[in-house]
XYZ file of C-alpha atoms in Angstrom:
690
model
C -31.279 -11.184 -33.542
C -30.099 -14.374 -35.166
C -26.512 -15.476 -35.044
C -24.862 -16.903 -38.129
C -23.563 -20.431 -37.608
C -19.894 -21.137 -37.873
C -18.558 -22.488 -41.213
C -17.789 -25.914 -39.712
C -21.296 -26.185 -38.321
C -22.846 -25.269 -41.712
C -20.756 -27.838 -43.559
C -21.689 -30.535 -41.054
C -25.381 -29.668 -41.335
C -25.264 -29.707 -45.118
C -23.523 -33.097 -45.165
C -26.127 -34.563 -42.821
C -28.936 -33.105 -44.963
C -27.473 -34.662 -48.157
C -26.963 -38.062 -46.531
C -30.514 -37.946 -45.191
C -31.958 -37.176 -48.638
C -29.936 -40.001 -50.192
C -31.145 -42.463 -47.603
C -34.724 -41.332 -48.095
C -34.375 -41.746 -51.877
C -32.913 -45.215 -51.476
C -35.633 -46.171 -49.007
C -38.283 -44.947 -51.461
C -36.674 -46.880 -54.294
C -36.496 -50.032 -52.171
C -40.089 -49.576 -51.124
C -41.101 -49.375 -54.793
C -39.772 -52.911 -55.340
C -40.777 -54.565 -52.077
C -43.838 -52.976 -50.495
C -47.230 -54.806 -50.806
C -48.901 -51.714 -52.178
C -46.330 -51.457 -54.941
C -46.737 -55.137 -55.736
C -50.461 -54.727 -55.904
C -50.048 -51.852 -58.320
C -47.757 -53.970 -60.490
C -50.231 -56.876 -60.576
C -53.089 -54.502 -61.377
C -51.011 -53.083 -64.184
C -50.274 -56.668 -65.321
C -54.009 -57.467 -65.497
C -54.634 -54.308 -67.466
C -51.694 -55.129 -69.730
C -53.116 -58.661 -70.319
C -56.488 -57.221 -71.250
C -54.821 -54.703 -73.493
C -52.721 -57.450 -75.170
C -55.838 -59.530 -75.690
C -57.590 -56.630 -77.361
C -54.596 -56.030 -79.641
C -54.368 -59.672 -80.706
C -58.108 -60.070 -81.391
C -58.326 -56.750 -83.203
C -55.332 -57.528 -85.345
C -56.628 -60.965 -86.210
C -60.022 -59.732 -87.204
C -58.593 -56.924 -89.250
C -56.009 -58.958 -91.165
C -56.951 -62.511 -90.608
C -53.438 -63.195 -89.398
C -52.549 -64.859 -86.144
C -50.088 -62.467 -84.334
C -49.224 -64.665 -81.400
C -46.283 -62.504 -80.411
C -48.152 -59.235 -80.416
C -49.628 -60.017 -77.021
C -46.132 -60.117 -75.560
C -45.631 -56.469 -76.332
C -48.348 -55.659 -73.837
C -46.152 -57.168 -71.116
C -43.121 -54.971 -71.826
C -44.073 -52.353 -69.179
C -44.090 -55.219 -66.631
C -40.375 -55.870 -66.926
C -39.621 -53.947 -63.724
C -42.329 -55.827 -61.918
C -40.408 -59.063 -62.108
C -41.540 -62.625 -62.566
C -45.190 -62.428 -61.401
C -46.433 -59.290 -63.189
C -44.466 -60.119 -66.347
C -45.828 -63.661 -66.574
C -49.354 -62.531 -65.678
C -49.345 -59.820 -68.323
C -47.958 -62.114 -71.088
C -49.852 -65.266 -70.356
C -52.988 -63.335 -69.551
C -52.980 -61.695 -72.960
C -52.201 -65.018 -74.707
C -54.895 -66.942 -72.850
C -57.308 -64.036 -73.299
C -56.753 -64.098 -77.044
C -57.182 -67.860 -76.995
C -60.423 -67.569 -75.027
C -61.860 -65.061 -77.519
C -60.586 -66.451 -80.792
C -59.255 -69.793 -79.648
C -60.223 -72.006 -82.556
C -59.078 -69.527 -85.095
C -55.756 -68.725 -83.429
C -54.702 -72.310 -83.085
C -56.250 -73.546 -86.223
C -53.101 -75.140 -87.503
C -50.203 -76.922 -86.083
C -47.922 -74.029 -86.884
C -50.056 -71.630 -84.968
C -50.103 -73.989 -82.049
C -46.317 -74.114 -82.068
C -46.217 -70.374 -82.162
C -48.659 -70.208 -79.359
C -46.656 -72.466 -77.136
C -43.457 -70.739 -78.202
C -45.015 -67.483 -77.003
C -45.868 -69.100 -73.709
C -42.331 -70.395 -73.373
C -40.852 -67.076 -74.417
C -43.052 -65.266 -71.909
C -41.916 -67.705 -69.233
C -38.269 -67.153 -70.102
C -38.774 -63.377 -70.210
C -40.531 -63.513 -66.840
C -37.642 -65.505 -65.365
C -35.174 -63.004 -66.850
C -37.208 -60.083 -65.488
C -37.303 -61.698 -62.060
C -33.556 -62.222 -62.104
C -33.064 -58.618 -63.203
C -35.457 -57.417 -60.521
C -33.684 -59.388 -57.816
C -30.314 -58.053 -58.943
C -31.740 -54.582 -58.837
C -33.173 -55.254 -55.384
C -29.795 -56.457 -54.160
C -28.127 -53.351 -55.583
C -30.713 -51.121 -53.970
C -30.374 -53.049 -50.697
C -26.604 -52.583 -50.758
C -27.049 -48.922 -51.510
C -29.623 -48.725 -48.704
C -27.302 -50.367 -46.220
C -24.470 -48.102 -47.341
C -26.652 -45.010 -47.125
C -27.975 -46.157 -43.740
C -24.446 -46.781 -42.488
C -23.381 -43.409 -43.813
C -26.359 -41.841 -42.125
C -25.614 -43.598 -38.857
C -21.963 -42.584 -39.075
C -23.038 -39.008 -39.649
C -25.367 -39.195 -36.673
C -22.626 -40.753 -34.540
C -20.177 -38.119 -35.681
C -22.704 -35.391 -34.905
C -23.353 -36.929 -31.494
C -19.621 -37.214 -30.879
C -19.056 -33.648 -31.961
C -21.972 -32.531 -29.795
C -20.473 -34.452 -26.870
C -17.077 -32.893 -27.605
C -18.723 -29.485 -27.785
C -20.388 -30.114 -24.434
C -17.078 -31.251 -22.958
C -15.355 -28.186 -24.428
C -18.102 -25.996 -23.003
C -17.607 -27.679 -19.635
C -13.866 -27.098 -19.918
C -14.479 -23.482 -20.918
C -16.823 -23.016 -17.965
C -14.263 -24.624 -15.662
C -11.545 -22.376 -17.117
C -13.783 -19.333 -16.693
C -14.544 -20.366 -13.108
C -10.834 -20.877 -12.450
C -10.022 -17.543 -14.070
C -12.726 -15.839 -12.028
C -11.410 -17.489 -8.872
C -7.885 -16.325 -9.707
C -9.156 -12.805 -10.351
C -11.071 -12.852 -7.075
C -7.945 -14.107 -5.300
C -5.879 -11.358 -6.911
C -8.414 -8.746 -5.832
C -8.258 -10.074 -2.282
C -4.462 -10.302 -2.193
C -4.209 -6.811 -3.704
C -5.725 -5.441 -0.471
C -3.159 -7.267 1.668
C -0.155 -5.038 2.510
C 2.376 -7.580 1.320
C 3.120 -10.436 -1.071
C 0.887 -13.469 -0.605
C 2.804 -16.546 -1.702
C 2.997 -20.327 -1.647
C 6.490 -21.740 -1.686
C 7.835 -25.277 -1.920
C 10.940 -25.355 0.275
C 13.623 -28.009 0.257
C 15.878 -28.570 3.220
C 18.881 -27.858 1.015
C 17.574 -24.356 0.413
C 16.152 -24.882 -3.065
C 12.780 -23.238 -3.538
C 9.967 -23.111 -6.071
C 7.092 -20.667 -5.970
C 3.662 -22.136 -6.598
C 1.858 -18.807 -6.279
C 2.923 -15.165 -5.993
C 0.501 -12.226 -5.779
C 0.748 -9.070 -7.854
C 2.298 -7.149 -4.929
C 5.623 -8.671 -5.993
C 5.874 -5.761 -8.412
C 6.002 -3.334 -5.450
C 8.403 -5.144 -3.135
C 10.688 -7.048 -5.526
C 10.058 -4.882 -8.630
C 9.465 -8.139 -10.521
C 6.575 -9.741 -12.346
C 4.991 -12.705 -10.512
C 5.606 -14.808 -13.628
C 9.338 -14.132 -13.366
C 9.357 -15.322 -9.743
C 7.381 -18.418 -10.649
C 9.867 -19.184 -13.408
C 13.028 -18.513 -11.379
C 12.728 -17.899 -7.612
C 16.490 -17.460 -7.280
C 16.183 -14.048 -8.916
C 14.463 -12.791 -5.750
C 16.752 -14.621 -3.324
C 19.781 -13.136 -5.101
C 18.709 -9.760 -3.645
C 18.925 -11.081 -0.084
C 21.390 -9.423 2.269
C 24.422 -11.747 2.661
C 24.260 -11.530 6.451
C 20.641 -12.747 6.506
C 20.892 -15.723 4.139
C 22.200 -18.209 6.707
C 19.694 -17.219 9.374
C 16.789 -17.459 6.947
C 17.816 -20.990 5.907
C 18.192 -22.110 9.524
C 14.858 -20.633 10.558
C 13.017 -22.296 7.655
C 14.590 -25.700 8.387
C 13.755 -25.339 12.085
C 10.170 -24.597 11.117
C 10.121 -27.769 8.975
C 11.283 -29.822 11.959
C 8.853 -28.335 14.476
C 5.864 -27.562 12.255
C 5.460 -24.228 14.062
C 4.507 -21.065 12.132
C 7.480 -19.460 10.417
C 8.437 -15.839 11.091
C 11.706 -14.165 10.129
C 12.908 -10.627 9.365
C 15.494 -10.140 6.631
C 16.806 -7.492 4.260
C 16.695 -7.206 0.482
C 18.096 -4.624 -1.886
C 15.892 -1.601 -2.443
C 15.176 -1.408 -6.193
C 14.242 2.271 -5.947
C 17.424 3.248 -4.071
C 20.569 1.386 -5.195
C 22.834 0.609 -2.286
C 19.994 0.717 0.249
C 18.169 -2.129 1.950
C 14.533 -2.762 2.764
C 13.390 -4.821 5.732
C 10.962 -7.654 4.972
C 8.972 -9.734 7.445
C 8.344 -13.252 6.190
C 5.586 -15.223 7.908
C 3.971 -18.491 6.857
C 2.241 -21.679 7.900
C 4.433 -24.708 7.298
C 2.851 -27.913 5.958
C 4.504 -31.203 4.912
C 5.479 -31.309 1.251
C 5.234 -34.152 -1.253
C 8.667 -35.461 -0.196
C 10.246 -36.043 3.179
C 12.773 -33.218 2.743
C 10.279 -30.635 1.476
C 7.691 -28.363 3.073
C 4.962 -26.118 1.752
C 5.106 -22.545 3.077
C 1.930 -20.498 2.653
C 2.126 -16.955 3.960
C 2.977 -13.325 3.282
C 6.048 -11.121 2.808
C 5.519 -7.654 4.322
C 7.662 -4.547 3.856
C 8.440 -3.356 7.399
C 11.107 -0.801 6.493
C 8.999 2.102 7.718
C 8.013 0.195 10.850
C 11.663 -0.540 11.641
C 12.495 3.122 11.082
C 9.710 4.173 13.442
C 10.896 1.654 16.021
C 14.430 3.031 15.721
C 13.058 6.552 16.064
C 11.086 5.486 19.136
C 14.139 3.909 20.724
C 16.142 7.009 19.899
C 13.412 9.217 21.339
C 13.368 7.095 24.495
C 17.132 7.416 24.803
C 16.879 11.157 24.250
C 14.049 11.384 26.779
C 16.115 9.510 29.367
C 19.104 11.717 28.726
C 16.773 14.719 28.825
C 15.523 13.852 32.290
C 19.101 13.431 33.426
C 20.140 16.714 31.795
C 17.169 18.526 33.318
C 18.039 17.315 36.807
C 21.687 18.254 36.394
C 20.752 21.662 34.996
C 18.413 22.347 37.921
C 21.148 21.820 40.508
C 23.671 23.576 38.280
C 21.444 26.629 37.978
C 21.215 26.945 41.752
C 25.007 26.905 41.992
C 25.354 29.451 39.190
C 22.749 31.693 40.805
C 24.736 31.700 44.052
C 28.025 32.296 42.224
C 26.779 35.184 40.075
C 24.891 36.697 42.991
C 27.878 36.581 45.332
C 30.141 37.945 42.609
C 27.718 40.787 41.893
C 27.398 41.681 45.564
C 31.170 41.624 46.083
C 31.760 43.609 42.911
C 29.362 46.289 44.136
C 31.655 46.824 47.165
C 34.822 47.139 45.095
C 36.299 50.082 43.327
C 35.995 49.769 39.584
C 38.908 48.491 37.486
C 40.711 46.989 40.459
C 42.201 43.514 40.313
C 39.446 42.229 42.589
C 36.742 43.818 40.482
C 38.245 42.425 37.302
C 38.484 38.971 38.891
C 34.867 39.158 40.008
C 33.836 40.117 36.492
C 35.717 37.100 35.167
C 33.916 34.907 37.694
C 30.586 36.283 36.502
C 31.589 35.765 32.853
C 32.514 32.158 33.579
C 29.226 31.712 35.417
C 27.349 33.160 32.462
C 29.106 30.649 30.181
C 27.947 27.923 32.520
C 24.446 29.380 32.383
C 24.518 29.158 28.586
C 25.504 25.493 28.833
C 22.718 24.955 31.344
C 20.207 26.520 28.962
C 21.395 24.175 26.235
C 20.865 21.191 28.503
C 17.391 22.392 29.440
C 16.557 23.130 25.826
C 17.556 19.617 24.795
C 15.545 18.191 27.681
C 12.573 20.340 26.591
C 12.509 21.714 30.130
C 13.924 25.063 29.182
C 12.028 27.775 30.967
C 10.607 29.737 28.085
C 9.097 33.180 28.078
C 7.221 32.962 24.787
C 5.765 36.020 23.158
C 3.847 36.728 20.007
C 6.467 37.769 17.458
C 6.369 38.505 13.754
C 8.442 35.834 12.015
C 9.602 38.173 9.255
C 10.840 40.785 11.719
C 12.467 38.156 13.937
C 14.483 36.690 11.034
C 15.413 40.108 9.678
C 16.679 40.997 13.156
C 18.732 37.772 13.290
C 20.118 38.138 9.734
C 23.116 40.351 10.709
C 24.095 37.828 13.386
C 23.875 35.009 10.859
C 26.039 36.892 8.315
C 28.700 37.594 10.934
C 28.693 33.917 11.897
C 29.186 32.745 8.286
C 32.423 33.066 6.342
C 32.777 35.467 3.440
C 32.762 32.529 1.026
C 29.224 31.602 2.109
C 26.360 33.618 0.662
C 23.187 33.985 2.723
C 20.002 34.116 0.659
C 16.799 35.140 2.427
C 13.333 34.510 1.071
C 11.206 36.062 3.803
C 7.924 37.598 2.599
C 6.523 40.435 4.616
C 3.725 39.687 7.059
C 4.061 35.910 7.017
C 2.363 35.857 10.374
C 2.846 35.604 14.093
C 4.137 32.706 16.176
C 4.449 32.249 19.918
C 8.133 31.621 20.711
C 10.888 32.883 22.938
C 12.781 35.207 20.544
C 16.088 34.760 22.330
C 15.880 30.982 22.235
C 14.757 30.958 18.618
C 17.750 33.113 17.708
C 19.807 30.340 19.246
C 18.085 27.814 16.949
C 18.920 29.856 13.840
C 22.510 30.378 14.977
C 22.952 26.648 15.634
C 21.686 25.792 12.154
C 23.881 28.443 10.559
C 26.941 27.190 12.435
C 26.314 23.624 11.280
C 25.843 24.815 7.685
C 29.077 26.816 7.880
C 31.015 23.754 9.025
C 29.418 21.663 6.250
C 30.655 24.117 3.572
C 34.416 24.533 4.216
C 34.953 25.744 0.622
C 32.011 28.100 0.647
C 28.543 27.847 -0.775
C 25.030 29.149 -0.365
C 22.844 29.082 2.730
C 19.165 29.598 1.889
C 16.486 30.544 4.371
C 12.873 30.400 3.167
C 9.754 31.302 5.113
C 6.159 30.592 4.083
C 2.772 29.938 5.607
C 1.143 26.539 5.018
C -2.636 26.353 5.185
C -4.674 23.509 6.620
C -5.558 22.285 3.104
C -2.034 22.418 1.758
C -0.448 19.077 0.829
C 2.718 20.037 2.745
C 0.594 20.173 5.903
C 0.800 16.374 6.094
C 4.520 16.641 6.858
C 3.731 18.070 10.285
C 1.036 15.919 11.926
C 2.150 16.976 15.402
C 1.641 20.704 14.851
C -1.833 21.952 15.695
C -3.600 25.045 14.477
C -5.343 26.350 11.404
C -2.051 27.154 9.679
C 1.673 26.591 10.036
C 4.631 28.892 9.552
C 7.366 26.879 7.829
C 11.003 27.972 8.065
C 13.350 26.058 5.751
C 17.141 26.241 6.037
C 19.039 24.728 3.072
C 22.783 24.400 2.560
C 24.713 22.856 -0.326
C 27.391 21.343 1.877
C 28.725 17.800 2.022
C 25.568 16.433 3.680
C 25.321 13.576 6.149
C 25.627 9.825 5.696
C 22.711 7.753 6.951
C 24.480 6.739 10.175
C 25.129 10.384 11.085
C 21.679 11.623 10.045
C 19.944 9.061 12.244
C 21.822 10.313 15.314
C 21.850 14.026 14.473
C 19.425 14.997 17.268
C 21.201 12.953 19.940
C 22.862 15.072 22.639
C 26.661 15.156 22.704
C 26.812 13.378 19.338
C 29.189 15.217 17.032
C 31.417 14.440 14.073
C 33.738 17.299 14.924
C 37.118 16.945 16.570
C 37.502 17.159 20.323
C 37.050 20.744 21.492
C 35.358 21.909 18.259
C 31.778 21.149 19.243
C 29.678 20.031 22.195
C 27.135 18.019 20.189
C 24.277 19.990 21.732
C 23.459 22.342 18.842
C 20.862 20.325 16.934
C 19.541 18.564 20.020
C 19.018 21.895 21.780
C 17.332 23.385 18.702
C 15.090 20.331 18.452
C 14.062 20.727 22.092
C 13.360 24.465 21.749
C 11.188 23.993 18.649
C 9.314 21.045 20.129
C 8.761 22.882 23.404
C 7.212 25.725 21.403
C 4.643 23.290 19.968
C 6.415 22.853 16.626
C 8.324 20.194 14.727
C 11.808 19.985 13.251
C 12.530 17.681 10.296
C 15.968 16.875 8.897
C 16.659 15.681 5.361
C 20.253 15.147 4.323
C 22.116 12.988 1.816
C 25.850 12.605 1.592
C 27.129 14.925 -1.116
C 23.710 16.558 -1.644
C 23.522 19.058 1.201
C 21.131 19.348 4.139
C 17.605 20.688 4.488
C 16.114 21.516 7.892
C 12.404 22.326 8.131
C 10.944 24.042 11.178
C 7.167 24.196 11.575
C 5.554 26.458 14.182
C 1.838 27.021 14.851
C 0.572 30.219 13.270
C -1.199 32.606 15.660
C -4.085 34.829 14.661
C -2.929 38.486 14.565
C -5.854 39.493 16.749
C -4.062 37.810 19.665
C -0.994 40.048 19.399
C 0.001 42.276 22.270
C 2.901 44.567 23.056
C 6.138 43.147 24.382
C 7.353 44.013 27.857
C 10.205 46.465 27.860
C 13.142 46.151 30.201
C 12.938 48.810 32.902
C 15.693 50.462 34.931
C 17.075 49.005 38.165
C 15.233 50.581 41.107
C 14.940 49.798 44.809
C 12.103 50.152 47.314
C 10.958 49.787 50.929
C 8.234 47.107 50.626
C 8.273 43.946 52.714
C 9.315 40.883 50.656
C 9.418 37.223 51.705
C 12.082 35.113 49.935
C 11.357 31.361 50.003
C 13.934 28.866 48.708
C 15.150 25.518 50.001
C 18.698 26.240 48.727
C 20.465 28.260 51.450
C 22.989 29.893 49.115
C 20.403 31.040 46.573
C 18.072 32.308 49.309
C 20.826 34.225 51.063
C 22.121 35.882 47.861
C 18.610 36.847 46.745
C 17.704 38.296 50.137
C 20.987 40.198 50.428
C 20.580 41.767 46.975
C 17.069 42.984 47.845
C 18.195 44.380 51.216
C 20.954 46.419 49.581
C 18.309 48.194 47.533
C 16.215 49.096 50.563
C 13.644 46.329 50.744
C 12.472 44.802 54.027
C 13.313 41.134 53.427
C 12.281 38.008 55.320
C 13.636 34.511 54.561
C 12.000 31.061 54.748
C 13.426 27.603 53.937
C 10.139 26.017 52.894
C 6.428 26.462 52.266
C 5.150 25.716 55.768
C 7.571 28.168 57.358
C 6.662 30.813 54.761
C 2.906 30.456 55.454
C 3.476 30.866 59.171
C 5.626 33.964 58.644
C 3.077 35.479 56.238
C 0.297 35.092 58.820
C 2.440 36.753 61.496
C 3.588 39.665 59.346
C 2.427 43.111 60.295
C 2.357 45.036 58.062
C 1.464 42.284 55.544
C 3.744 41.104 52.787
C 3.881 43.106 49.559
C 5.667 40.453 47.492
C 6.522 36.774 47.661
C 9.696 35.669 45.828
C 9.507 31.886 45.824
C 11.232 28.944 44.277
C 8.854 26.671 42.400
C 10.177 23.195 43.197
C 10.693 22.638 46.914
C 10.429 19.560 49.149
C 7.186 18.819 50.995
C 5.285 21.870 49.713
C 5.882 23.338 46.274
C 5.812 27.046 45.581
C 2.481 26.784 43.735
C 0.816 24.871 46.582
C 2.226 27.354 49.094
C 0.779 30.340 47.181
C -2.595 28.604 46.852
C -2.644 27.931 50.599
C -1.857 31.586 51.337
C -4.660 32.775 49.095
C -7.077 30.355 50.725
C -6.080 31.882 54.081
C -6.810 35.416 52.810
C -3.151 36.234 52.324
C -2.836 37.513 48.762
C 0.625 38.948 48.223
C 1.983 39.438 44.749
C 4.185 36.562 43.591
C 7.387 36.298 41.588
C 8.435 32.723 40.927
C 12.077 31.762 40.415
C 13.120 28.385 39.134
C 15.755 26.518 37.247
C 13.618 23.432 36.720
C 9.922 24.208 36.418
C 8.571 20.782 35.378
C 5.356 19.957 37.280
C 4.943 23.521 38.508
C 2.920 26.561 37.377
C 4.271 25.863 33.902
C 2.840 23.256 31.619
C 5.609 21.426 29.772
C 7.916 24.299 30.689
C 5.884 27.069 29.001
C 4.859 29.991 31.213
C 1.119 30.731 30.819
C -0.339 34.204 30.615
C -0.340 36.205 33.879
C 2.428 34.306 35.718
C 5.720 36.060 36.555
C 8.699 33.743 36.392
C 12.410 34.569 36.698
C 14.774 31.960 35.316
C 17.803 30.750 37.230
C 20.586 31.636 37.036
C 19.639 35.311 37.048
C 21.679 38.465 37.481
C 21.066 40.753 40.458
C 19.984 43.547 38.097
C 17.390 41.275 36.450
C 16.074 40.258 39.873
C 15.700 43.864 41.032
C 14.099 44.935 37.759
C 11.516 42.143 37.841
C 10.719 42.746 41.536
C 10.066 46.426 40.883
C 7.904 45.603 37.848
C 5.713 43.181 39.801
C 5.357 45.557 42.773
C 4.390 48.490 40.571
C 1.801 46.534 38.624
C -1.797 47.190 39.626
C -3.403 44.273 41.465
């Protein structure tokens, strides 16, 4: 397919074609006057003209008898353009030819002779005139030739110049295309970098000028790169005031040392007015064109999320440290509470009802139970709460807790439940999860002093659901999501970041322990779930709880609480705490059991070997010095001693439990326990088939 030339190109071509034709015409015209072949043709024509003139003169003379001396000159008229030679040859040739043929007749008189010589002279003058005219014509043609040749050469030079300019323009276009392609390739590369690639000219005074800024500036600064190139101060105006001085000092120090530059600073968040984003600036520093300038080539990276994760990690480490401390305190505290409640129960059994002593003992037990609740909160926060998880239907569990929640809330707060039937089963401790719901409801109540709405939604999230990405730490094919939403005053950022810390509270002294959310967080996490908190000041609070969904085929009936019954079987009580061991043994003896006591695992193994009849039940603490309860039971079974076992513990970490969750088939009684609970569990284990 042909391409039509541009109008400029066509005009230039036409001009060159016209000038070429003109020069060719002039050259042909000049050749007609100067070439040897042309001259030969003129002389041949002159000879023919002379012969023709001779014939005319002789024929005329013979026909009329006259002597037409000038007639021969007419034969030379076509020779005018030939110049001097052809003109003279044609004229004189015809005259001399006539004279040769009719010589005596033609010059028979003196008059004729004068005419004859006058003709010769006239022919000579005409030949000279023709030569002068021819030479003038030649000069004119030569001038026209030189002009046409110069015009042609100028056209050629102009064409060559334009061709050279076109080649240079093509080279410039190719260079521009290569530069554009390089820039596009650079932009594609920098687009994959998680930050702004830049080149900055820095002056020691703090003045800056960007030489290059990648397209990522639109994400971090919400500005076009062209705007930054035109005015870099627009970006620096968003710098946090507290970071400006440090950034200037760090850049100047880098200029002095030549070391790589690295500095973290804050800028305003364009998507959230009033908030700040953390930026990590890193660069290689090179000398600039002047002594007080440097060229920084590097990258600005948004590290806001990284800083948040680091803060969360530090907070989690603090919580973990406090959790270990709380777990250790709770373990010792539970032993004390077990002894107190046990002694109070034993003394109360010996007293008449409704006496002052009995009432006092009941108050002691009530105070001990309050301490036990505090201990459970500490263990729940530490994620070392001894849980007895069961498969429960979430819908039924929340419906059962709804009356408690309504009684906890004020009349001005409306509770809205969105709990579909048969959401699914989860494995939790129902009592502890009730505590989670009550803690959240209490916080919502305090956040809505003028009333409001508390919403509780339950749904199941599948493995393909987009919301599943919110809970990366929850395993399983599906998740049961419980969302608690209030329209209270919300939390400022400083409070929200510390909401799960133990003993952190915004309430007045005596109005809250600061363990509600931290305990709930520990209970949910210990159950294999996650708890997320989203709150904004003035916009309410949303708490999301995610628990692993359990296949309904794994469901089994819950154990029912049985009556308190005694027995006569032989039981060995093993505990390193003298008070707990004595109270436990005394309670069992009062109900008819044959009880032996041991302070540790080695002593218990020796007593078990010597027992006759053999032991029916082993009631053992889990954590003991030298030999733990689990190791002691394993050693007994290796020795062929296989009594039934009931573990008791207030701090089961590193024992038969894994992360504080009792596995299937293990009987565990949590300290502090009531005497009735101890007797009930002992009877249940003894009556169970081996």
